[in-house]
PDB file of C-alpha atoms in Angstrom:
ATOM      1  CA  MET E 890      16.274   8.875  15.223  1.00  0.00           C
ATOM      2  CA  SER E 891      17.168   7.688  11.775  1.00  0.00           C
ATOM      3  CA  GLU E 892      15.040   9.096   9.009  1.00  0.00           C
ATOM      4  CA  LYS E 893      13.820   5.860   7.501  1.00  0.00           C
ATOM      5  CA  ILE E 894      11.461   6.378   4.565  1.00  0.00           C
ATOM      6  CA  ILE E 895       8.977   3.678   3.624  1.00  0.00           C
ATOM      7  CA  ALA E 896       6.834   3.638   0.480  1.00  0.00           C
ATOM      8  CA  VAL E 897       3.570   1.707   0.115  1.00  0.00           C
ATOM      9  CA  ALA E 898       2.050   1.124  -3.326  1.00  0.00           C
ATOM     10  CA  LEU E 899      -0.164  -1.273  -5.200  1.00  0.00           C
ATOM     11  CA  ASP E 900       1.574  -0.251  -8.418  1.00  0.00           C
ATOM     12  CA  ILE E 901       5.243   0.700  -8.091  1.00  0.00           C
ATOM     13  CA  ASN E 902       5.134   2.851 -11.211  1.00  0.00           C
ATOM     14  CA  LYS E 903       2.891   5.341  -9.396  1.00  0.00           C
ATOM     15  CA  ILE E 904       5.471   6.179  -6.705  1.00  0.00           C
ATOM     16  CA  PRO E 905       7.728   9.132  -7.496  1.00  0.00           C
ATOM     17  CA  TYR E 906      11.476   8.667  -7.438  1.00  0.00           C
ATOM     18  CA  VAL E 907      12.903   9.454  -4.008  1.00  0.00           C
ATOM     19  CA  ASN E 908      16.563   8.634  -3.606  1.00  0.00           C
ATOM     20  CA  ASN E 909      16.503   7.722   0.090  1.00  0.00           C
ATOM     21  CA  ILE E 910      13.607   5.260   0.253  1.00  0.00           C
ATOM     22  CA  GLU E 911      14.685   2.324   2.376  1.00  0.00           C
ATOM     23  CA  VAL E 912      11.752  -0.081   1.951  1.00  0.00           C
ATOM     24  CA  ILE E 913       8.926  -0.380  -0.575  1.00  0.00           C
ATOM     25  CA  PHE E 914       5.888  -2.565   0.210  1.00  0.00           C
ATOM     26  CA  THR E 915       4.109  -3.980  -2.846  1.00  0.00           C
ATOM     27  CA  PRO E 916       1.698  -6.821  -3.568  1.00  0.00           C
ATOM     28  CA  GLY E 917       3.180  -9.665  -5.574  1.00  0.00           C
ATOM     29  CA  LYS E 918       6.587  -9.654  -7.170  1.00  0.00           C
ATOM     30  CA  GLN E 919       7.317  -6.116  -8.296  1.00  0.00           C
ATOM     31  CA  LYS E 920      10.822  -4.691  -8.335  1.00  0.00           C
ATOM     32  CA  ILE E 921      12.008  -1.157  -8.826  1.00  0.00           C
ATOM     33  CA  TRP E 922      15.388  -0.272 -10.220  1.00  0.00           C
ATOM     34  CA  TYR E 923      16.561   2.242  -7.607  1.00  0.00           C
ATOM     35  CA  THR E 924      16.122   0.130  -4.476  1.00  0.00           C
ATOM     36  CA  SER E 925      17.062  -3.394  -3.626  1.00  0.00           C
ATOM     37  CA  ASN E 926      14.814  -3.618  -0.577  1.00  0.00           C
ATOM     38  CA  THR E 927      11.359  -4.266  -1.975  1.00  0.00           C
ATOM     39  CA  VAL E 928       9.099  -6.255   0.352  1.00  0.00           C
ATOM     40  CA  SER E 929       6.570  -8.172  -1.691  1.00  0.00           C
ATOM     41  CA  ILE E 930       3.441  -9.261   0.119  1.00  0.00           C
ATOM     42  CA  GLU E 931       2.071 -12.378  -1.488  1.00  0.00           C
ATOM     43  CA  ILE E 932      -1.687 -12.401  -2.011  1.00  0.00           C
ATOM     44  CA  PRO E 933      -3.166 -15.880  -1.351  1.00  0.00           C
ATOM     45  CA  ARG E 934      -4.959 -17.703  -4.121  1.00  0.00           C
ATOM     46  CA  TYR E 935      -8.330 -17.725  -2.301  1.00  0.00           C
ATOM     47  CA  ILE E 936      -8.235 -13.895  -2.136  1.00  0.00           C
ATOM     48  CA  LYS E 937      -7.603 -13.692  -5.882  1.00  0.00           C
ATOM     49  CA  ILE E 938     -10.438 -16.134  -6.611  1.00  0.00           C
ATOM     50  CA  GLY E 939     -12.795 -14.177  -4.352  1.00  0.00           C
ATOM     51  CA  ASP E 940     -11.878 -10.957  -6.148  1.00  0.00           C
ATOM     52  CA  ALA E 941     -12.507 -12.567  -9.528  1.00  0.00           C
ATOM     53  CA  ILE E 942     -15.969 -13.664  -8.402  1.00  0.00           C
ATOM     54  CA  LEU E 943     -16.793 -10.227  -6.979  1.00  0.00           C
ATOM     55  CA  ASN E 944     -15.523  -8.450 -10.097  1.00  0.00           C
ATOM     56  CA  ASN E 945     -17.654 -10.703 -12.322  1.00  0.00           C
ATOM     57  CA  LEU E 946     -20.745 -10.047 -10.194  1.00  0.00           C
ATOM     58  CA  ILE E 947     -20.173  -6.306 -10.286  1.00  0.00           C
ATOM     59  CA  LYS E 948     -19.611  -6.444 -14.031  1.00  0.00           C
ATOM     60  CA  LYS E 949     -22.808  -8.448 -14.533  1.00  0.00           C
ATOM     61  CA  PHE E 950     -25.118  -6.301 -12.392  1.00  0.00           C
ATOM     62  CA  SER E 951     -23.638  -2.837 -12.796  1.00  0.00           C
ATOM     63  CA  LYS E 952     -23.675  -0.574 -15.817  1.00  0.00           C
ATOM     64  CA  LYS E 953     -20.402   0.991 -14.786  1.00  0.00           C
ATOM     65  CA  SER E 954     -18.246  -2.100 -14.508  1.00  0.00           C
ATOM     66  CA  LYS E 955     -15.042  -0.911 -12.927  1.00  0.00           C
ATOM     67  CA  ARG E 956     -12.639  -3.670 -11.956  1.00  0.00           C
ATOM     68  CA  PHE E 957     -11.432  -3.187  -8.420  1.00  0.00           C
ATOM     69  CA  ASP E 958      -9.855  -5.916  -6.333  1.00  0.00           C
ATOM     70  CA  ARG E 959     -11.414  -5.046  -2.976  1.00  0.00           C
ATOM     71  CA  LEU E 960     -10.348  -8.219  -1.128  1.00  0.00           C
ATOM     72  CA  GLU E 961      -6.762  -7.933  -2.352  1.00  0.00           C
ATOM     73  CA  PHE E 962      -6.690  -4.259  -1.340  1.00  0.00           C
ATOM     74  CA  ASN E 963      -7.914  -4.996   2.200  1.00  0.00           C
ATOM     75  CA  TYR E 964      -5.529  -7.946   2.628  1.00  0.00           C
ATOM     76  CA  PHE E 965      -2.577  -5.866   1.422  1.00  0.00           C
ATOM     77  CA  ALA E 966      -3.439  -2.953   3.755  1.00  0.00           C
ATOM     78  CA  LYS E 967      -3.740  -5.305   6.728  1.00  0.00           C
ATOM     79  CA  LYS E 968      -0.372  -6.964   6.056  1.00  0.00           C
ATOM     80  CA  VAL E 969       1.381  -3.624   5.482  1.00  0.00           C
ATOM     81  CA  SER E 970       0.057  -2.241   8.758  1.00  0.00           C
ATOM     82  CA  LYS E 971       1.352  -5.331  10.590  1.00  0.00           C
ATOM     83  CA  GLN E 972       4.785  -4.862   8.994  1.00  0.00           C
ATOM     84  CA  LEU E 973       4.826  -1.149   9.854  1.00  0.00           C
ATOM     85  CA  LYS E 974       4.101  -1.906  13.508  1.00  0.00           C
ATOM     86  CA  LYS E 975       7.314  -3.961  13.619  1.00  0.00           C
ATOM     87  CA  THR E 976       9.588  -1.388  11.953  1.00  0.00           C
ATOM     88  CA  ASP E 977      10.837   2.015  12.993  1.00  0.00           C
ATOM     89  CA  TYR E 978      10.152   4.688  10.382  1.00  0.00           C
ATOM     90  CA  TYR E 979      10.044   8.434  10.059  1.00  0.00           C
ATOM     91  CA  ASP E 980       8.395   9.145   6.723  1.00  0.00           C
ATOM     92  CA  LEU E 981       5.734   7.197   4.807  1.00  0.00           C
ATOM     93  CA  ILE E 982       4.870   7.647   1.138  1.00  0.00           C
ATOM     94  CA  PHE E 983       1.553   6.251  -0.130  1.00  0.00           C
ATOM     95  CA  GLU E 984       0.359   5.759  -3.672  1.00  0.00           C
ATOM     96  CA  ASN E 985      -3.036   7.393  -3.039  1.00  0.00           C
ATOM     97  CA  ASP E 986      -5.405   8.630  -0.327  1.00  0.00           C
ATOM     98  CA  GLN E 987      -7.502   5.480  -0.276  1.00  0.00           C
ATOM     99  CA  LEU E 988      -4.488   3.287   0.448  1.00  0.00           C
ATOM    100  CA  LYS E 989      -3.232   5.778   3.049  1.00  0.00           C
ATOM    101  CA  ASN E 990      -6.556   5.844   4.884  1.00  0.00           C
ATOM    102  CA  GLN E 991      -6.886   2.057   4.876  1.00  0.00           C
ATOM    103  CA  VAL E 992      -3.378   1.404   6.229  1.00  0.00           C
ATOM    104  CA  MET E 993      -3.455   4.239   8.761  1.00  0.00           C
ATOM    105  CA  SER E 994      -6.798   3.111  10.180  1.00  0.00           C
ATOM    106  CA  LYS E 995      -5.319  -0.318  10.898  1.00  0.00           C
ATOM    107  CA  LEU E 996      -2.004   1.013  12.211  1.00  0.00           C
ATOM    108  CA  ASN E 997      -3.116   2.749  15.446  1.00  0.00           C
ATOM    109  CA  SER E 998       0.336   4.175  16.097  1.00  0.00           C
ATOM    110  CA  ARG E 999       0.994   6.639  18.912  1.00  0.00           C
ATOM    111  CA  LYS E1000       4.137   8.149  17.475  1.00  0.00           C
ATOM    112  CA  THR E1001       4.212  11.113  15.123  1.00  0.00           C
ATOM    113  CA  TYR E1002       5.565  10.744  11.620  1.00  0.00           C
ATOM    114  CA  ARG E1003       5.249  12.357   8.246  1.00  0.00           C
ATOM    115  CA  VAL E1004       2.893  10.929   5.658  1.00  0.00           C
ATOM    116  CA  ARG E1005       3.130  11.775   1.966  1.00  0.00           C
ATOM    117  CA  ASN E1006       1.042  10.902  -1.014  1.00  0.00           C
ATOM    118  CA  SER E1007       2.721  10.568  -4.343  1.00  0.00           C
ATOM    119  CA  LYS E1008       1.053  13.799  -5.547  1.00  0.00           C
ATOM    120  CA  ARG E1009       0.376  15.795  -2.358  1.00  0.00           C
ATOM    121  CA  ALA E1010       2.248  17.615   0.349  1.00  0.00           C
ATOM    122  CA  LEU E1011       3.399  16.271   3.685  1.00  0.00           C
ATOM    123  CA  SER E1012       1.077  15.855   6.649  1.00  0.00           C
ATOM    124  CA  ALA E1013       1.871  14.955  10.238  1.00  0.00           C
ATOM    125  CA  GLU E1014      -0.062  12.056  11.688  1.00  0.00           C
ATOM    126  CA  GLY E1015       0.286   9.733  14.567  1.00  0.00           C
TER     127      GLY E1015
END
């Protein structure tokens, strides 16, 4: 089994440097200098408009107005899980726990692999 490492991040700058990452999944057109294989998942315009409306409503009715693109996040997690089902991988690196939980819940994989966060230790899942 080849030890293929895949990274998943909403913001590429939050992934630590790992010299043997083969694929990085990101929303939109983000590139990172140490890998040429960055898979950008395009977010449709209607998702962005829906997020803008939701963010404005939250800002208007909430005292703590924190901008969070919930629709974009869910769309990205769904597309990444579909891509991961098609590829063979050994190690996954996620930007944060929330992204890890969202993608892994949609993945439903029966094989065992290592999952890493950008700041935490390895864990075996599958």
